[in-house]
mmCIF file of C-alpha atoms in Angstrom:
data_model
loop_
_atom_site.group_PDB
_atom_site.id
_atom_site.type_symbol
_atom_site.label_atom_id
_atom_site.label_comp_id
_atom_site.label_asym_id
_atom_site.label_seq_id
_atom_site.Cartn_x
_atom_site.Cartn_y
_atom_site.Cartn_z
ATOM 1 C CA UNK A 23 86.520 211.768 -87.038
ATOM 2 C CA UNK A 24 87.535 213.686 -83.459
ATOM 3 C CA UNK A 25 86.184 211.666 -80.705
ATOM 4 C CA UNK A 26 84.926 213.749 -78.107
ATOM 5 C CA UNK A 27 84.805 213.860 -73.958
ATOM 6 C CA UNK A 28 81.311 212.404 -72.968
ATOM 7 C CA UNK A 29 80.668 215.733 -71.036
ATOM 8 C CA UNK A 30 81.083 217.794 -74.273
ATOM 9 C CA UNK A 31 78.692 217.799 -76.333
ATOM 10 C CA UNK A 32 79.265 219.108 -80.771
ATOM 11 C CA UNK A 33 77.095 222.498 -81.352
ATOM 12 C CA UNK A 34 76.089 223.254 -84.783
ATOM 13 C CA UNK A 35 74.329 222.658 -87.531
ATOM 14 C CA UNK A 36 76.088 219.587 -88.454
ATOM 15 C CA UNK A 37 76.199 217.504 -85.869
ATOM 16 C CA UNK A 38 73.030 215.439 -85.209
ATOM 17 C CA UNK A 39 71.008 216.017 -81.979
ATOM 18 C CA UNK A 40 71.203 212.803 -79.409
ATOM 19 C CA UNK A 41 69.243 213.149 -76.645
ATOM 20 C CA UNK A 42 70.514 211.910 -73.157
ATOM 21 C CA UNK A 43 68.767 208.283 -72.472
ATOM 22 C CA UNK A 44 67.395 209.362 -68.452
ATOM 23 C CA UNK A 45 65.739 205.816 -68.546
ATOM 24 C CA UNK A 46 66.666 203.341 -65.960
ATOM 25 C CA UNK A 47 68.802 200.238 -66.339
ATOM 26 C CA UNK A 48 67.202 197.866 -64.255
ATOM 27 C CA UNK A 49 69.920 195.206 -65.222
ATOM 28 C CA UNK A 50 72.252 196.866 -63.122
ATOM 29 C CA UNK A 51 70.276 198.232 -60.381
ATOM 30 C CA UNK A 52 68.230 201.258 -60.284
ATOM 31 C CA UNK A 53 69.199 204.040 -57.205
ATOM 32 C CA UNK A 54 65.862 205.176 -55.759
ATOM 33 C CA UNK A 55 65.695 208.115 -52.804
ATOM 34 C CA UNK A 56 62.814 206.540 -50.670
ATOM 35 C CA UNK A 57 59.610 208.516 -49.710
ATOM 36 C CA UNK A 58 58.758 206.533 -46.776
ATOM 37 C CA UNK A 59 58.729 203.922 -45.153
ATOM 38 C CA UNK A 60 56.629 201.392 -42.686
ATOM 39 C CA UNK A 61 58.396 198.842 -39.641
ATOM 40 C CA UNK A 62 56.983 196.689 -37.971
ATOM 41 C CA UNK A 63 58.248 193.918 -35.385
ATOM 42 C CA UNK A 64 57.170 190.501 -34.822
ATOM 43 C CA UNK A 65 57.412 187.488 -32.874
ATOM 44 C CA UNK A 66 58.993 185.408 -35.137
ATOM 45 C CA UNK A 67 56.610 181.986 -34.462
ATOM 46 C CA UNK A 68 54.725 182.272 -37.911
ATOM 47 C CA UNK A 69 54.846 183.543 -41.097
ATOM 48 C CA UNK A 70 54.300 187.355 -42.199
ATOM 49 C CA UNK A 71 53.012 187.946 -45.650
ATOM 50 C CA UNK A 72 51.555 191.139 -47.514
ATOM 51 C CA UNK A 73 50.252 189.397 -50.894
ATOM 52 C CA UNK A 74 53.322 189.620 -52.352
ATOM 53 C CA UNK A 75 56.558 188.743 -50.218
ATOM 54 C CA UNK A 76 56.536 186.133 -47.507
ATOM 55 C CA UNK A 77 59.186 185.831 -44.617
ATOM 56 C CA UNK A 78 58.712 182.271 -42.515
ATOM 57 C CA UNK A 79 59.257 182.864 -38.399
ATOM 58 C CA UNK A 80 59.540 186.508 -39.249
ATOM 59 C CA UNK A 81 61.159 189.052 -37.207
ATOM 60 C CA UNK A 82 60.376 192.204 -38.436
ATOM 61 C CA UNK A 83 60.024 193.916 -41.858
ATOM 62 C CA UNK A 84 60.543 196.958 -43.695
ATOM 63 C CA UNK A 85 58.676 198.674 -46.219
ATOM 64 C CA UNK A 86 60.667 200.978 -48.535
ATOM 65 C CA UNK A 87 58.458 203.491 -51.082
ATOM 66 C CA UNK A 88 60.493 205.409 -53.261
ATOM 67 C CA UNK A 89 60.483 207.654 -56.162
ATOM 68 C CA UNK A 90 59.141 206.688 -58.912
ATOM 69 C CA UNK A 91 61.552 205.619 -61.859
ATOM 70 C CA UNK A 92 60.110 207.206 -64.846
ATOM 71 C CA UNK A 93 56.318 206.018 -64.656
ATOM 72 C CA UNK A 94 57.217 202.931 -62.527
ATOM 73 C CA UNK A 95 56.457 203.023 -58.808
ATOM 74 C CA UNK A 96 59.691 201.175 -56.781
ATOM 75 C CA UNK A 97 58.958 199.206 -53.267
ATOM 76 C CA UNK A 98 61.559 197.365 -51.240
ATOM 77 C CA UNK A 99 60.314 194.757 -49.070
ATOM 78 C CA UNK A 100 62.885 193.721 -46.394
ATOM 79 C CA UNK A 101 61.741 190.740 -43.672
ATOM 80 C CA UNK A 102 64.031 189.392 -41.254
ATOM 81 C CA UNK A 103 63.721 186.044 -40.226
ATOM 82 C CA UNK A 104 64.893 183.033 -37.594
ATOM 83 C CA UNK A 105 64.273 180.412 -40.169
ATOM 84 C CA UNK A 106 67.714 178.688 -41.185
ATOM 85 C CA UNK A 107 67.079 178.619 -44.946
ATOM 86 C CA UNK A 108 66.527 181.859 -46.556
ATOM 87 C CA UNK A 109 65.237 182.543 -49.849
ATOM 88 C CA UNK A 110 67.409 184.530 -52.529
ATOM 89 C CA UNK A 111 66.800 188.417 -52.939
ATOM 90 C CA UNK A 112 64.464 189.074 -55.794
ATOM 91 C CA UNK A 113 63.145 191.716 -57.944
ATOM 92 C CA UNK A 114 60.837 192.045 -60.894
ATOM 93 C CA UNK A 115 58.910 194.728 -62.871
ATOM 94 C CA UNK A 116 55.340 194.369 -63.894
ATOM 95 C CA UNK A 117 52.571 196.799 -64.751
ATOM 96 C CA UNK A 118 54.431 200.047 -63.891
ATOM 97 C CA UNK A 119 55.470 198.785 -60.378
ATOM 98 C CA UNK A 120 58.773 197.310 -59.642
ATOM 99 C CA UNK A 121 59.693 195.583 -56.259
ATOM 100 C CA UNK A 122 62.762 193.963 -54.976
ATOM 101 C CA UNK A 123 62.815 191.754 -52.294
ATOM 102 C CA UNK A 124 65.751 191.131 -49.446
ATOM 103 C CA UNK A 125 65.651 188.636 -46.555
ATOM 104 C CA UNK A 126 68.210 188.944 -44.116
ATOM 105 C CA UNK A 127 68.936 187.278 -40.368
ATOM 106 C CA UNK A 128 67.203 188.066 -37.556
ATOM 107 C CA UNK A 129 70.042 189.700 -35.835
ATOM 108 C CA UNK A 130 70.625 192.716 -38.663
ATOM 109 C CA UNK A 131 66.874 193.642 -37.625
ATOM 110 C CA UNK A 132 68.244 196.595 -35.152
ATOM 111 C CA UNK A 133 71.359 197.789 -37.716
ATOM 112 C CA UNK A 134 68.597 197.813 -40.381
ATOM 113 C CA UNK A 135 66.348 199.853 -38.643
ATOM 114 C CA UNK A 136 69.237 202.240 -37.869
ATOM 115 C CA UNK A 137 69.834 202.979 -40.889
ATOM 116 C CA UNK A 138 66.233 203.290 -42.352
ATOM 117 C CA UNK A 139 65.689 206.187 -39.532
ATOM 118 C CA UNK A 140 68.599 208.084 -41.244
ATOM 119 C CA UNK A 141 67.784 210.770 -43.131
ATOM 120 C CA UNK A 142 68.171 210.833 -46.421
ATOM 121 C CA UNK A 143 67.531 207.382 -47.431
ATOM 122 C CA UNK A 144 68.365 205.844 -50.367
ATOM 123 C CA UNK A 145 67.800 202.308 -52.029
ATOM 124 C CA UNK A 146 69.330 200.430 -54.912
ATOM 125 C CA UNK A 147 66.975 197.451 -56.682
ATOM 126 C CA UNK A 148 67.011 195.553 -59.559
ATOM 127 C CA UNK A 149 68.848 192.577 -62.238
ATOM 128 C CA UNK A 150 68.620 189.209 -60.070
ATOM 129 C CA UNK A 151 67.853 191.145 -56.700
ATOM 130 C CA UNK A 152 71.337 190.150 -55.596
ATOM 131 C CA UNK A 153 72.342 194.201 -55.877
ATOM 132 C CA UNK A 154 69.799 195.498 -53.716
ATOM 133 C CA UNK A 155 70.396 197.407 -50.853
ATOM 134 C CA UNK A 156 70.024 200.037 -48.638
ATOM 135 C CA UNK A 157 72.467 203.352 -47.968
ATOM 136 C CA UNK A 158 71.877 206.631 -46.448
ATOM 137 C CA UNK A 159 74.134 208.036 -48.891
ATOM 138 C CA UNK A 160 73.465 207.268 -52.473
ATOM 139 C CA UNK A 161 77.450 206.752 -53.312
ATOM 140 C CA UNK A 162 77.316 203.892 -51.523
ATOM 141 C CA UNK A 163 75.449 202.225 -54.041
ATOM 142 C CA UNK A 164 77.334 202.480 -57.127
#
């Protein structure tokens, strides 16, 4: 049998419809244009939490919302923080919401932020949480 190109596609009545799979892998990282976001800065003595994520002697955080994925809402939390241990970037899926997690240095606080205030913003999330990550141009994430 002829293989074919993936961008061409068989027409006729023989060959059996097979519709394009849109869903998103979140094994490898789902790209996500963000909506909005929030900042907010710190004094780094105490611990910042919003339920969910907590950042020890935090700095400042961002709050990423972006598109949804299908029916899933995506958030990216991002603290930075003066503590000398930092936890490993995270991400999971439940209930039609899926957040990833990223805790960076103190320091990267201002380069962060200059990048979040570019417009258009995307994000990339998912697998481990060691692939997410934060671009103003979305072919910086693949």
């Amino acid at each position: 049998m002829q293989e074919f190109l993936p961008h061409s596609r068989p027409r006729g009545k023989t060959h059996p419809f097979a519709p394009v799979d849109l869903s998103t892998d979140w094994q490898v990282g789902g790209i996500i244009k963000a909506r909005a976001f929030r900042v907010a800065a710190h004094a780094g003595h105490e611990a910042c939490s919003n339920g969910v994520y907590t950042v020890e002697r935090c700095v400042g955080s961002i709050e990423l919302t972006g598109n949804k994925a299908g029916q899933t809402h995506t958030t990216l939390l991002i603290g930075f923080s003066l503590a000398p241990d930092l936890p490993a970037p995270s991400f999971s899926i439940a209930s039609r919401e899926a957040i990833g997690t990223l805790t960076l240095p103190a320091h990267l606080f201002g380069a962060f932020l200059a990048i979040v205030h570019a417009s258009p913003l995307y994000f990339r999330m998912g697998g481990d949480g060691y692939c997410n990550a934060i671009a103003n141009d979305a072919t910086f994430l693949t």
